[in-house]
Amino acid sequence: MKNLTFQNGNRMPVIGLGTWKSSPRVIKTTIIEALKIGYRHVDCAPIYGNEKEIGEAFKECFENQILTRDELWVTSKLWNDSHREEDVRPALESTLSDLQLDYLDLYLIHWPVAFKRGIHLPKNPESYYSLNEVPLAETWKAMQSAQQAGLTRHIGTSNFSINRLQDLKKTVGQGPELNQVELHPYLQQESLLKYCRENGIHTTAYSPLGSMDRHRSMKKDNDPVPLKNEIILKMALKKDISPAQLLISWQLHRGISVIPKSTNPGRLQQNFDAHKIVLSARDMDEIRSIDQHRRIVDGSFFDCREKGYSMTKLWDE
Ligand code: A2P
């Protein structure tokens, strides 16, 4: 398995296990299974509601010597209700306690959107702080302090557009080492990837398989399905691999990491094995032609003009 190398030499395996939408009822078994298969990178977040169960699985695997802590890369994310300077460290400590870890490998600001403390999902404008009230630079400085205190080895962002990354760079000096965003053949985001490459920021792809299991409130009738795309189906058949393996391998060939979610043992193995697949420049060109710039996680649930949040501002488009 290849790695993405960070500035201090730490290495993150390019395929990680996504845990968004994994039920707390099954995630413990899933994590144990995944670590036995050989996954060494797990992507978490408190808003997914399953970090305690993931922590139980980590503990059991360390005790049973399936792996040691330093062989595992764990990412988690700061939820939107903890962006104020004084709230960042307690949020990170709570995640560490749930995951039963002393440190994270990577901690990300989950969204460039700030809520009042204790708000999981916003109900009205009163749920929000504007970015003037709680600037991302304030949150970032607290992330840097948490890193200096040893609670996380690396810090980064998620769902940040080029404008947000540029704003942060202007105000804070040392910016994120990684940005995690939605990426699949229907949303290829070449310009964001180029900006990140040129500025020494790694990228991780979330929803690489199209997140078909997302809540119905996040689905539209005409949403395209990457796993059912004609070009993907034909190419996968020709190569004798599954469409999911092709989608995962395609991300690796773009020089980024990818976090497919599965709770099914066969599919966990299949997704892990995708790192062995080789694609040609022609395959890459063909997949490039699928792009429609269509988002699954479009951020419309954070639309709040009164507090300065809109999809246009979120994505610079
Ligand atoms: P399951 O968990 O039952 O395997 P994403 O990673 O884009 O969020 O997509 C996750 C969705 O893709 C889930 O519905 C998951 O179902 C499904 N999935 C994961 N791996 C595969 C695979 N190899 N083939 C088909 N579907 C998959």
GROMACS .gro file of C-alpha atoms and ligand atoms in nm:
model
  344
    1MET     CA    1   0.000   0.000   0.000
    2LYS     CA    2   0.138   0.341  -0.096
    3ASN     CA    3   0.139   0.639   0.139
    4LEU     CA    4   0.106   1.015   0.126
    5THR     CA    5   0.409   1.161   0.303
    6PHE     CA    6   0.367   1.463   0.530
    7GLN     CA    7   0.622   1.740   0.586
    8ASN     CA    8   0.776   1.573   0.892
    9GLY     CA    9   0.802   1.236   0.715
   10ASN     CA   10   0.488   1.076   0.866
   11ARG     CA   11   0.308   0.853   0.618
   12MET     CA   12  -0.065   0.808   0.565
   13PRO     CA   13  -0.178   0.493   0.376
   14VAL     CA   14  -0.359   0.600   0.059
   15ILE     CA   15  -0.666   0.383   0.119
   16GLY     CA   16  -0.848   0.445   0.444
   17LEU     CA   17  -1.177   0.315   0.577
   18GLY     CA   18  -1.462   0.568   0.568
   19THR     CA   19  -1.701   0.550   0.864
   20TRP     CA   20  -1.968   0.808   0.773
   21LYS     CA   21  -2.307   0.627   0.764
   22SER     CA   22  -2.171   0.317   0.940
   23SER     CA   23  -2.417   0.223   1.211
   24PRO     CA   24  -2.279   0.213   1.567
   25ARG     CA   25  -2.439  -0.133   1.589
   26VAL     CA   26  -2.202  -0.281   1.331
   27ILE     CA   27  -1.896  -0.054   1.323
   28LYS     CA   28  -1.701  -0.235   1.595
   29THR     CA   29  -1.708  -0.562   1.399
   30THR     CA   30  -1.634  -0.371   1.077
   31ILE     CA   31  -1.324  -0.202   1.220
   32ILE     CA   32  -1.187  -0.528   1.360
   33GLU     CA   33  -1.247  -0.699   1.025
   34ALA     CA   34  -1.085  -0.409   0.836
   35LEU     CA   35  -0.775  -0.403   1.056
   36LYS     CA   36  -0.739  -0.781   1.014
   37ILE     CA   37  -0.761  -0.737   0.635
   38GLY     CA   38  -0.477  -0.486   0.657
   39TYR     CA   39  -0.641  -0.139   0.661
   40ARG     CA   40  -0.412   0.096   0.853
   41HIS     CA   41  -0.602   0.422   0.806
   42VAL     CA   42  -0.946   0.496   0.953
   43ASP     CA   43  -1.138   0.818   0.890
   44CYS     CA   44  -1.373   0.924   1.171
   45ALA     CA   45  -1.579   1.220   1.294
   46PRO     CA   46  -1.787   1.274   1.607
   47ILE     CA   47  -2.089   1.379   1.398
   48TYR     CA   48  -2.100   1.025   1.251
   49GLY     CA   49  -2.217   0.908   1.594
   50ASN     CA   50  -1.993   0.600   1.613
   51GLU     CA   51  -1.656   0.706   1.758
   52LYS     CA   52  -1.714   0.525   2.092
   53GLU     CA   53  -1.768   0.194   1.913
   54ILE     CA   54  -1.466   0.256   1.690
   55GLY     CA   55  -1.262   0.321   2.006
   56GLU     CA   56  -1.373  -0.015   2.150
   57ALA     CA   57  -1.257  -0.186   1.832
   58PHE     CA   58  -0.917  -0.010   1.839
   59LYS     CA   59  -0.866  -0.109   2.203
   60GLU     CA   60  -0.952  -0.473   2.133
   61CYS     CA   61  -0.719  -0.485   1.830
   62PHE     CA   62  -0.427  -0.329   2.023
   63GLU     CA   63  -0.485  -0.572   2.314
   64ASN     CA   64  -0.500  -0.869   2.076
   65GLN     CA   65  -0.182  -0.748   1.904
   66ILE     CA   66  -0.342  -0.724   1.561
   67LEU     CA   67  -0.146  -0.401   1.529
   68THR     CA   68   0.021  -0.133   1.739
   69ARG     CA   69  -0.092   0.226   1.770
   70ASP     CA   70   0.199   0.357   1.566
   71GLU     CA   71   0.103   0.131   1.274
   72LEU     CA   72  -0.240   0.298   1.251
   73TRP     CA   73  -0.337   0.634   1.100
   74VAL     CA   74  -0.648   0.787   1.259
   75THR     CA   75  -0.818   1.100   1.128
   76SER     CA   76  -1.106   1.278   1.300
   77LYS     CA   77  -1.280   1.613   1.260
   78LEU     CA   78  -1.383   1.918   1.458
   79TRP     CA   79  -1.759   1.960   1.443
   80ASN     CA   80  -1.907   2.298   1.351
   81ASP     CA   81  -2.026   2.369   1.706
   82SER     CA   82  -1.673   2.387   1.844
   83HIS     CA   83  -1.504   2.650   1.626
   84ARG     CA   84  -1.446   2.903   1.906
   85GLU     CA   85  -1.092   2.910   2.036
   86GLU     CA   86  -1.186   2.777   2.380
   87ASP     CA   87  -1.398   2.493   2.234
   88VAL     CA   88  -1.144   2.332   2.001
   89ARG     CA   89  -0.926   2.152   2.254
   90PRO     CA   90  -1.220   2.011   2.460
   91ALA     CA   91  -1.379   1.881   2.136
   92LEU     CA   92  -1.055   1.709   2.039
   93GLU     CA   93  -1.014   1.566   2.390
   94SER     CA   94  -1.367   1.429   2.376
   95THR     CA   95  -1.293   1.256   2.043
   96LEU     CA   96  -0.968   1.113   2.186
   97SER     CA   97  -1.157   0.982   2.487
   98ASP     CA   98  -1.423   0.817   2.265
   99LEU     CA   99  -1.160   0.665   2.036
  100GLN     CA  100  -0.953   0.560   2.342
  101LEU     CA  101  -0.641   0.717   2.194
  102ASP     CA  102  -0.370   0.951   2.329
  103TYR     CA  103  -0.329   1.136   2.002
  104LEU     CA  104  -0.477   1.162   1.652
  105ASP     CA  105  -0.270   1.147   1.337
  106LEU     CA  106  -0.482   1.409   1.167
  107TYR     CA  107  -0.751   1.649   1.288
  108LEU     CA  108  -0.960   1.841   1.034
  109ILE     CA  109  -1.197   2.137   1.054
  110HIS     CA  110  -1.502   1.950   0.923
  111TRP     CA  111  -1.674   2.246   0.748
  112PRO     CA  112  -1.601   2.619   0.707
  113VAL     CA  113  -1.930   2.679   0.892
  114ALA     CA  114  -1.968   2.771   1.260
  115PHE     CA  115  -2.257   2.679   1.492
  116LYS     CA  116  -2.332   2.771   1.851
  117ARG     CA  117  -2.201   2.524   2.107
  118GLY     CA  118  -2.409   2.205   2.133
  119ILE     CA  119  -2.579   2.241   1.792
  120HIS     CA  120  -2.550   1.921   1.591
  121LEU     CA  121  -2.762   2.030   1.298
  122PRO     CA  122  -2.889   2.388   1.266
  123LYS     CA  123  -3.259   2.463   1.296
  124ASN     CA  124  -3.265   2.840   1.236
  125PRO     CA  125  -3.027   3.138   1.197
  126GLU     CA  126  -2.984   3.147   1.576
  127SER     CA  127  -2.798   2.815   1.549
  128TYR     CA  128  -2.510   2.981   1.362
  129TYR     CA  129  -2.216   3.212   1.417
  130SER     CA  130  -2.117   3.406   1.108
  131LEU     CA  131  -1.754   3.376   0.997
  132ASN     CA  132  -1.709   3.737   1.113
  133GLU     CA  133  -1.816   3.638   1.463
  134VAL     CA  134  -1.597   3.325   1.470
  135PRO     CA  135  -1.333   3.357   1.196
  136LEU     CA  136  -1.173   3.042   1.057
  137ALA     CA  137  -0.834   3.191   1.150
  138GLU     CA  138  -0.938   3.179   1.519
  139THR     CA  139  -1.034   2.812   1.484
  140TRP     CA  140  -0.713   2.739   1.296
  141LYS     CA  141  -0.495   2.895   1.565
  142ALA     CA  142  -0.663   2.672   1.824
  143MET     CA  143  -0.601   2.372   1.598
  144GLN     CA  144  -0.232   2.471   1.585
  145SER     CA  145  -0.220   2.493   1.966
  146ALA     CA  146  -0.374   2.145   1.995
  147GLN     CA  147  -0.111   2.017   1.754
  148GLN     CA  148   0.169   2.182   1.954
  149ALA     CA  149   0.027   2.021   2.269
  150GLY     CA  150   0.068   1.678   2.102
  151LEU     CA  151  -0.303   1.594   2.081
  152THR     CA  152  -0.279   1.553   1.705
  153ARG     CA  153   0.024   1.505   1.479
  154HIS     CA  154  -0.122   1.693   1.181
  155ILE     CA  155  -0.403   1.939   1.115
  156GLY     CA  156  -0.608   2.010   0.808
  157THR     CA  157  -0.944   2.106   0.664
  158SER     CA  158  -1.245   1.947   0.499
  159ASN     CA  159  -1.489   2.097   0.250
  160PHE     CA  160  -1.265   2.400   0.198
  161SER     CA  161  -1.278   2.568  -0.144
  162ILE     CA  162  -0.980   2.744  -0.302
  163ASN     CA  163  -1.102   3.080  -0.165
  164ARG     CA  164  -1.129   2.944   0.188
  165LEU     CA  165  -0.781   2.790   0.164
  166GLN     CA  166  -0.640   3.115   0.028
  167ASP     CA  167  -0.808   3.322   0.303
  168LEU     CA  168  -0.659   3.095   0.565
  169LYS     CA  169  -0.313   3.107   0.410
  170LYS     CA  170  -0.320   3.490   0.409
  171THR     CA  171  -0.401   3.514   0.779
  172VAL     CA  172  -0.229   3.223   0.952
  173GLY     CA  173   0.099   3.143   0.781
  174GLN     CA  174   0.131   2.766   0.810
  175GLY     CA  175  -0.194   2.637   0.660
  176PRO     CA  176  -0.350   2.291   0.633
  177GLU     CA  177  -0.143   1.992   0.528
  178LEU     CA  178  -0.448   1.814   0.388
  179ASN     CA  179  -0.796   1.904   0.261
  180GLN     CA  180  -1.067   1.637   0.249
  181VAL     CA  181  -1.341   1.690  -0.012
  182GLU     CA  182  -1.604   1.507  -0.213
  183LEU     CA  183  -1.451   1.351  -0.526
  184HIS     CA  184  -1.576   1.094  -0.776
  185PRO     CA  185  -1.600   1.086  -1.156
  186TYR     CA  186  -1.907   1.315  -1.156
  187LEU     CA  187  -1.721   1.570  -0.940
  188GLN     CA  188  -1.353   1.569  -1.033
  189GLN     CA  189  -1.255   1.919  -0.906
  190GLU     CA  190  -0.936   1.947  -1.113
  191SER     CA  191  -0.873   2.314  -1.024
  192LEU     CA  192  -0.901   2.250  -0.650
  193LEU     CA  193  -0.664   1.954  -0.678
  194LYS     CA  194  -0.419   2.164  -0.881
  195TYR     CA  195  -0.429   2.446  -0.622
  196CYS     CA  196  -0.364   2.194  -0.344
  197ARG     CA  197  -0.079   2.027  -0.531
  198GLU     CA  198   0.087   2.364  -0.597
  199ASN     CA  199   0.052   2.467  -0.233
  200GLY     CA  200   0.179   2.147  -0.072
  201ILE     CA  201  -0.166   2.037   0.050
  202HIS     CA  202  -0.258   1.668   0.025
  203THR     CA  203  -0.613   1.573  -0.074
  204THR     CA  204  -0.840   1.295   0.048
  205ALA     CA  205  -1.149   1.195  -0.152
  206TYR     CA  206  -1.471   1.133   0.040
  207SER     CA  207  -1.785   0.977  -0.113
  208PRO     CA  208  -1.562   0.811  -0.376
  209LEU     CA  209  -1.832   0.552  -0.457
  210GLY     CA  210  -2.113   0.807  -0.467
  211SER     CA  211  -2.243   0.743  -0.112
  212MET     CA  212  -2.558   0.563  -0.229
  213ASP     CA  213  -2.642   0.488   0.134
  214ARG     CA  214  -2.680   0.857   0.226
  215HIS     CA  215  -3.000   0.974   0.391
  216ARG     CA  216  -3.292   1.029   0.153
  217SER     CA  217  -3.301   1.399   0.243
  218MET     CA  218  -2.964   1.425   0.064
  219LYS     CA  219  -3.088   1.256  -0.254
  220LYS     CA  220  -3.235   1.414  -0.565
  221ASP     CA  221  -3.425   1.221  -0.833
  222ASN     CA  222  -3.174   1.286  -1.109
  223ASP     CA  223  -2.851   1.232  -0.910
  224PRO     CA  224  -2.603   1.041  -1.126
  225VAL     CA  225  -2.462   0.720  -0.975
  226PRO     CA  226  -2.086   0.674  -1.032
  227LEU     CA  227  -2.103   0.295  -0.975
  228LYS     CA  228  -2.359   0.265  -1.257
  229ASN     CA  229  -2.189   0.489  -1.512
  230GLU     CA  230  -2.161   0.317  -1.853
  231ILE     CA  231  -1.792   0.399  -1.903
  232ILE     CA  232  -1.707   0.275  -1.552
  233LEU     CA  233  -1.908  -0.046  -1.596
  234LYS     CA  234  -1.749  -0.126  -1.934
  235MET     CA  235  -1.394  -0.049  -1.823
  236ALA     CA  236  -1.431  -0.253  -1.501
  237LEU     CA  237  -1.569  -0.550  -1.697
  238LYS     CA  238  -1.281  -0.533  -1.943
  239LYS     CA  239  -1.026  -0.530  -1.662
  240ASP     CA  240  -1.207  -0.799  -1.462
  241ILE     CA  241  -1.234  -0.576  -1.157
  242SER     CA  242  -1.540  -0.434  -0.982
  243PRO     CA  243  -1.670  -0.082  -1.062
  244ALA     CA  244  -1.591   0.019  -0.702
  245GLN     CA  245  -1.231  -0.097  -0.739
  246LEU     CA  246  -1.200   0.109  -1.055
  247LEU     CA  247  -1.332   0.421  -0.879
  248ILE     CA  248  -1.088   0.373  -0.590
  249SER     CA  249  -0.790   0.303  -0.815
  250TRP     CA  250  -0.872   0.611  -1.025
  251GLN     CA  251  -0.836   0.833  -0.715
  252LEU     CA  252  -0.498   0.677  -0.633
  253HIS     CA  253  -0.379   0.746  -0.986
  254ARG     CA  254  -0.463   1.114  -0.928
  255GLY     CA  255  -0.209   1.116  -0.643
  256ILE     CA  256  -0.464   1.147  -0.362
  257SER     CA  257  -0.595   0.930  -0.083
  258VAL     CA  258  -0.942   0.781  -0.069
  259ILE     CA  259  -1.176   0.660   0.206
  260PRO     CA  260  -1.442   0.422   0.068
  261LYS     CA  261  -1.698   0.318   0.329
  262SER     CA  262  -1.819  -0.038   0.365
  263THR     CA  263  -1.948  -0.252   0.648
  264ASN     CA  264  -1.952  -0.568   0.436
  265PRO     CA  265  -1.648  -0.801   0.480
  266GLY     CA  266  -1.629  -0.900   0.111
  267ARG     CA  267  -1.648  -0.540  -0.006
  268LEU     CA  268  -1.396  -0.428   0.258
  269GLN     CA  269  -1.148  -0.676   0.112
  270GLN     CA  270  -1.235  -0.582  -0.245
  271ASN     CA  271  -1.189  -0.210  -0.179
  272PHE     CA  272  -0.858  -0.268  -0.001
  273ASP     CA  273  -0.727  -0.476  -0.293
  274ALA     CA  274  -0.790  -0.186  -0.533
  275HIS     CA  275  -0.443  -0.052  -0.450
  276LYS     CA  276  -0.291  -0.322  -0.675
  277ILE     CA  277  -0.474  -0.210  -0.992
  278VAL     CA  278  -0.286  -0.025  -1.266
  279LEU     CA  279  -0.465   0.218  -1.500
  280SER     CA  280  -0.326   0.360  -1.822
  281ALA     CA  281  -0.319   0.727  -1.926
  282ARG     CA  282  -0.594   0.638  -2.174
  283ASP     CA  283  -0.813   0.493  -1.896
  284MET     CA  284  -0.760   0.815  -1.699
  285ASP     CA  285  -0.861   1.027  -2.001
  286GLU     CA  286  -1.173   0.824  -2.052
  287ILE     CA  287  -1.281   0.863  -1.689
  288ARG     CA  288  -1.203   1.236  -1.708
  289SER     CA  289  -1.475   1.268  -1.974
  290ILE     CA  290  -1.744   1.165  -1.721
  291ASP     CA  291  -1.717   1.485  -1.514
  292GLN     CA  292  -2.040   1.685  -1.469
  293HIS     CA  293  -1.936   1.888  -1.164
  294ARG     CA  294  -2.225   1.739  -0.966
  295ARG     CA  295  -2.215   1.735  -0.586
  296ILE     CA  296  -2.376   1.477  -0.359
  297VAL     CA  297  -2.292   1.658  -0.036
  298ASP     CA  298  -2.379   2.005  -0.162
  299GLY     CA  299  -2.389   2.185   0.173
  300SER     CA  300  -2.745   2.309   0.108
  301PHE     CA  301  -2.829   2.200   0.464
  302PHE     CA  302  -2.604   2.490   0.581
  303ASP     CA  303  -2.771   2.755   0.367
  304CYS     CA  304  -2.831   3.057   0.594
  305ARG     CA  305  -2.815   3.395   0.421
  306GLU     CA  306  -2.876   3.584   0.748
  307LYS     CA  307  -2.541   3.455   0.877
  308GLY     CA  308  -2.358   3.478   0.545
  309TYR     CA  309  -2.370   3.111   0.444
  310SER     CA  310  -2.477   3.001   0.097
  311MET     CA  311  -2.379   2.722  -0.139
  312THR     CA  312  -2.229   2.985  -0.372
  313LYS     CA  313  -1.999   3.112  -0.099
  314LEU     CA  314  -1.919   2.764   0.025
  315TRP     CA  315  -1.791   2.639  -0.309
  316ASP     CA  316  -1.685   2.969  -0.479
  317GLU     CA  317  -1.932   2.897  -0.758
  318A2P     P1  318  -2.182  -0.138   0.209
  318A2P     O1  319  -2.141  -0.063   0.331
  318A2P     O2  320  -2.302  -0.225   0.230
  318A2P     O3  321  -2.067  -0.212   0.145
  318A2P     P2  322  -1.906   0.597  -0.019
  318A2P     O4  323  -1.777   0.536   0.023
  318A2P     O5  324  -1.895   0.675  -0.147
  318A2P     O6  325  -1.973   0.675   0.091
  318A2P     O7  326  -2.005   0.477  -0.058
  318A2P     C1  327  -2.052   0.385   0.038
  318A2P     C2  328  -2.159   0.301  -0.025
  318A2P     O8  329  -2.100   0.215  -0.124
  318A2P     C3  330  -2.229   0.210   0.073
  318A2P     O9  331  -2.363   0.195   0.034
  318A2P     C4  332  -2.152   0.080   0.060
  318A2P    O10  333  -2.232  -0.030   0.099
  318A2P     C5  334  -2.125   0.078  -0.088
  318A2P     N1  335  -2.005   0.001  -0.124
  318A2P     C6  336  -1.887  -0.003  -0.058
  318A2P     N2  337  -1.799  -0.083  -0.122
  318A2P     C7  338  -1.862  -0.127  -0.231
  318A2P     C8  339  -1.825  -0.215  -0.338
  318A2P     N3  340  -1.703  -0.269  -0.343
  318A2P     N4  341  -1.918  -0.241  -0.434
  318A2P     C9  342  -2.041  -0.186  -0.429
  318A2P     N5  343  -2.082  -0.104  -0.332
  318A2P    C10  344  -1.995  -0.075  -0.233
   0.00000   0.00000   0.00000
